[in-house]
CSV table of C-alpha atoms in Angstrom, one decimal:
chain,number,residue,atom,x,y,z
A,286,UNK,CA,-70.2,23.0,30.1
A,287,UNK,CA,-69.7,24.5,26.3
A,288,UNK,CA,-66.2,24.8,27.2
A,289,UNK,CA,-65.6,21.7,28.4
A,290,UNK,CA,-66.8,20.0,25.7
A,291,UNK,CA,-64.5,21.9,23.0
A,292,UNK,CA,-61.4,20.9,25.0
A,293,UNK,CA,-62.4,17.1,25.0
A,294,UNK,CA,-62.8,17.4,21.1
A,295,UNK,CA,-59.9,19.0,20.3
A,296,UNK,CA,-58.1,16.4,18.3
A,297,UNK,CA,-53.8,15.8,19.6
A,298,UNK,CA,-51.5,13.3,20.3
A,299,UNK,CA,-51.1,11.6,23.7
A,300,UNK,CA,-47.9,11.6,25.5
A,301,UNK,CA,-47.4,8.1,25.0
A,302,UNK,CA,-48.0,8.8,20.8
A,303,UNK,CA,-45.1,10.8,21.1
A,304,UNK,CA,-43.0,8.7,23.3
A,305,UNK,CA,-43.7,6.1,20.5
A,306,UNK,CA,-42.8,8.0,17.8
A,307,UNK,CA,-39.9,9.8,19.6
A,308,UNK,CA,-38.8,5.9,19.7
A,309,UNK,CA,-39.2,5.4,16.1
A,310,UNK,CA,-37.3,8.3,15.2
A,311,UNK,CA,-34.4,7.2,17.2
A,312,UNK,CA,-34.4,3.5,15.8
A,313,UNK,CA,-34.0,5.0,12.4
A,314,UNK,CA,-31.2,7.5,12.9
A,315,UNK,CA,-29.1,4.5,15.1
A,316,UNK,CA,-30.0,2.2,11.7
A,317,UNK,CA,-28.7,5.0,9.6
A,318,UNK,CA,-25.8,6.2,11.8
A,319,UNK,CA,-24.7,2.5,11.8
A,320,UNK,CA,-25.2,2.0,7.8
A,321,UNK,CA,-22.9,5.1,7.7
A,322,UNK,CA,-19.8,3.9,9.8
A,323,UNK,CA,-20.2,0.6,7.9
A,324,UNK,CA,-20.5,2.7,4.4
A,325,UNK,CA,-16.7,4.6,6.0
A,326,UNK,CA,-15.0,1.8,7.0
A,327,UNK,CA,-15.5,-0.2,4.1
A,328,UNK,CA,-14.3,2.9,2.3
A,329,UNK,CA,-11.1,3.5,4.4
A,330,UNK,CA,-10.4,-0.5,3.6
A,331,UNK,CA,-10.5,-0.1,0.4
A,332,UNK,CA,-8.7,3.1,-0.1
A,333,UNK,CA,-6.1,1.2,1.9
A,334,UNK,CA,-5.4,-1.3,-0.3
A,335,UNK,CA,-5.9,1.2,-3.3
A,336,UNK,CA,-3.0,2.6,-1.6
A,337,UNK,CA,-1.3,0.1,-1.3
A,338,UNK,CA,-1.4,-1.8,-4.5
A,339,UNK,CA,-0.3,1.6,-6.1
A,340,UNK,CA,2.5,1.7,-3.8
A,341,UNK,CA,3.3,-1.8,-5.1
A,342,UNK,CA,3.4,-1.0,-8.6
A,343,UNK,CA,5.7,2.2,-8.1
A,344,UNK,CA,8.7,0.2,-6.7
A,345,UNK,CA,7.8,-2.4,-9.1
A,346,UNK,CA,8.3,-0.3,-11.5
A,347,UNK,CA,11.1,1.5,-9.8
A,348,UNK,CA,12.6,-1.6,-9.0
A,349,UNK,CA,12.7,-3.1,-12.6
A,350,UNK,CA,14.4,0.1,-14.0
A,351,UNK,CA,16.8,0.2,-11.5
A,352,UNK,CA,18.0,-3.6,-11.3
A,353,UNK,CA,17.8,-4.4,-15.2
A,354,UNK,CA,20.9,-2.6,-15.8
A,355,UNK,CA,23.1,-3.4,-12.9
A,356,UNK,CA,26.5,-4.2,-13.3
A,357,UNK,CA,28.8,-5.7,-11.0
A,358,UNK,CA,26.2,-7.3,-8.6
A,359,UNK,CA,27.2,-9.0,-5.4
A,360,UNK,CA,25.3,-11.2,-3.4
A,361,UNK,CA,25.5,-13.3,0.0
A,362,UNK,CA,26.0,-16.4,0.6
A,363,UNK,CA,22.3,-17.0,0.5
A,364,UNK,CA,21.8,-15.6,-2.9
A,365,UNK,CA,20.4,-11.8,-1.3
A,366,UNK,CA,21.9,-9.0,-3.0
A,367,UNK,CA,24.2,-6.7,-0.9
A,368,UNK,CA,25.5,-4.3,-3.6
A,369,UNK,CA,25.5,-3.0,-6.7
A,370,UNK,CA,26.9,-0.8,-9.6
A,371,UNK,CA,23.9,1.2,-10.3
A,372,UNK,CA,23.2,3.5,-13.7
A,373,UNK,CA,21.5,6.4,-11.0
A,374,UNK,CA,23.4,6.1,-8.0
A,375,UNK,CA,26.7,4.9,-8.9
A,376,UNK,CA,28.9,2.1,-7.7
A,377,UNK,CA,28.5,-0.5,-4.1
A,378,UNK,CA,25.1,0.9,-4.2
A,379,UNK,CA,23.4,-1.2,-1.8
A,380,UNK,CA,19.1,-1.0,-1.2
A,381,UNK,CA,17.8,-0.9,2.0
A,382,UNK,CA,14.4,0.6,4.3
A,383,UNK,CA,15.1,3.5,6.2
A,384,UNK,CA,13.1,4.1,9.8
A,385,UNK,CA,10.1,4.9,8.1
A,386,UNK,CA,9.8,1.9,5.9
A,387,UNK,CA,10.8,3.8,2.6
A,388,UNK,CA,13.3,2.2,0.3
A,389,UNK,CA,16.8,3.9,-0.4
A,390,UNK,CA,19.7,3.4,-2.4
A,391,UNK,CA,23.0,4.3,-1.2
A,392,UNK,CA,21.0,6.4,1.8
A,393,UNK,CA,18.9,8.6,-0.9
A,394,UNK,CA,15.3,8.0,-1.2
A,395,UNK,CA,14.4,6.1,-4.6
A,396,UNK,CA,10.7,7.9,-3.8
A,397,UNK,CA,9.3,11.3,-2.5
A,398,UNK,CA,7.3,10.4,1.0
A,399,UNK,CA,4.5,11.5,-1.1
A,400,UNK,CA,4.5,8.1,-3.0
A,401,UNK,CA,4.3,6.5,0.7
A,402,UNK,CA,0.8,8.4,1.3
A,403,UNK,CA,2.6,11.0,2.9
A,404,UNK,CA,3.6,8.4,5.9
A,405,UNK,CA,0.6,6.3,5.4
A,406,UNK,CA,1.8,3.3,3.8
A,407,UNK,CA,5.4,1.7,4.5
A,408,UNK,CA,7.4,-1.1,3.4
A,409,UNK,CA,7.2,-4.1,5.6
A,410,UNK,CA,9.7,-6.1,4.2
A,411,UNK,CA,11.9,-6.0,0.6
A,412,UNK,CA,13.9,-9.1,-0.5
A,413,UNK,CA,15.8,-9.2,-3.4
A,414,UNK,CA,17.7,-12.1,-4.9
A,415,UNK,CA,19.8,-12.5,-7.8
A,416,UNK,CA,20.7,-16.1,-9.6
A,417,UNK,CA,21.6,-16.8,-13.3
A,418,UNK,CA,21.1,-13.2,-14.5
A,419,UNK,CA,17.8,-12.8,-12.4
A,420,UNK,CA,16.3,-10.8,-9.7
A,421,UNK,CA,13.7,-12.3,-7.9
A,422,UNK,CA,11.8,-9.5,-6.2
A,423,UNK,CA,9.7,-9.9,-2.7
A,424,UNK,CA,7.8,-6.9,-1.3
A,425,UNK,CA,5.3,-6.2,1.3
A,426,UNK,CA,3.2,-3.1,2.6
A,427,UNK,CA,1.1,-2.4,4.5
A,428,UNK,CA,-0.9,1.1,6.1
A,429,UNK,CA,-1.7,2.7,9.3
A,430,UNK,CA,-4.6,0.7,9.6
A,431,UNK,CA,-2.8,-2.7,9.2
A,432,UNK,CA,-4.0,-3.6,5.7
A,433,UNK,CA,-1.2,-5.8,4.2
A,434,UNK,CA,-0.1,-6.1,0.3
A,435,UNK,CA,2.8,-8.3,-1.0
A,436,UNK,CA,3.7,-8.7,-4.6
A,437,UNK,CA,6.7,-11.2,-6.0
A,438,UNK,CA,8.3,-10.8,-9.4
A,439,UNK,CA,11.3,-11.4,-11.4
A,440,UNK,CA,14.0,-8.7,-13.5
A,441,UNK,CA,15.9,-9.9,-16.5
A,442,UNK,CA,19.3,-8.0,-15.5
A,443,UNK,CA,20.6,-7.3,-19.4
A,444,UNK,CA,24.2,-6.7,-18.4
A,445,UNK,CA,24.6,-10.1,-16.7
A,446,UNK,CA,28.3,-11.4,-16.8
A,447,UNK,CA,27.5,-14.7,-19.0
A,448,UNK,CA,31.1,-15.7,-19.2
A,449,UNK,CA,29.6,-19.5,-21.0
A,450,UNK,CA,28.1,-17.4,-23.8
A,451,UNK,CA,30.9,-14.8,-23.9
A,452,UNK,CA,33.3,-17.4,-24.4
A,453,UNK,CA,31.8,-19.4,-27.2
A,454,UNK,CA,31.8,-16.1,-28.9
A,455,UNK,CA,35.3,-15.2,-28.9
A,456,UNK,CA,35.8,-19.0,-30.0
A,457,UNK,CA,34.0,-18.8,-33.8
């Protein structure tokens, strides 16, 4: 009797209390573990085209150094440059990607790998065109994870054969 009665009062949860809770429980960490790969991804993106755009504004840089004092500049019949005297690496320096999308001149690496992410960004594509003393400048890059950059400017070249200008000069 006596004993009986204290195990019927004996406040606890049921089983299905706990299976509801257990339930709960898991509900929240799914909504939390999916917040988080959400929260990662969006991170990764963005550090991707962090990445990128600073990879962009290297060879722009780089680039604009190198082709504003070129001398003796050749191009194609389409205008693309195919070589050049260059101040750092000399004359018929010609630009091109290597296997790993990294720019060289004359086969030496303008960058260390280090400005590529260490292998985690690459140049897609580099187009360079010169007209009437001007570069015009195409790049693209892109990462491991497939997020794309491009960028397009132009470089003054300031030793530009002007032979108009040169000529009205030696006239006065």
């Amino acid at each position: 009797g006596p004993m009986r009665k204290k195990l019927r009062s004996r406040r606890g949860m049921t089983l299905v209390e706990m299976l509801a809770a257990s339930v709960v429980l898991i509900l929240l960490g799914l909504m939390l573990h999916t917040g988080l790969l959400m929260a990662q991804r969006s991170s990764r993106t963005l550090t991707g085209e962090a990445e990128n755009q600073l990879l962009l504004s290297t060879l722009s840089d780089l680039l604009s150094n190198e082709l504003r004092y070129a001398r003796d500049v050749a191009v194609d019949d389409s205008g693309a440059l195919t070589r050049y005297t260059s101040v750092n690496y000399g004359r018929n320096t010609t630009l091109s990607l290597d296997a790993d999308g990294q720019l060289e001149a004359g086969n030496r690496l303008m960058l260390p790998s280090g400005a590529y992410g260490n292998g985690d960004c690459r140049i897609d594509a580099c187009t360079i065109t010169y007209s009437g003393g001007i570069f015009q400048v195409r790049l693209e890059v892109s990462d491991r994870r497939g997020t794309g950059s491009e960028t397009t400017f132009s470089i003054r070249c300031l030793n530009a054969e002007q032979p108009d200008m040169e000529t009205e000069e030696e006239g006065t």
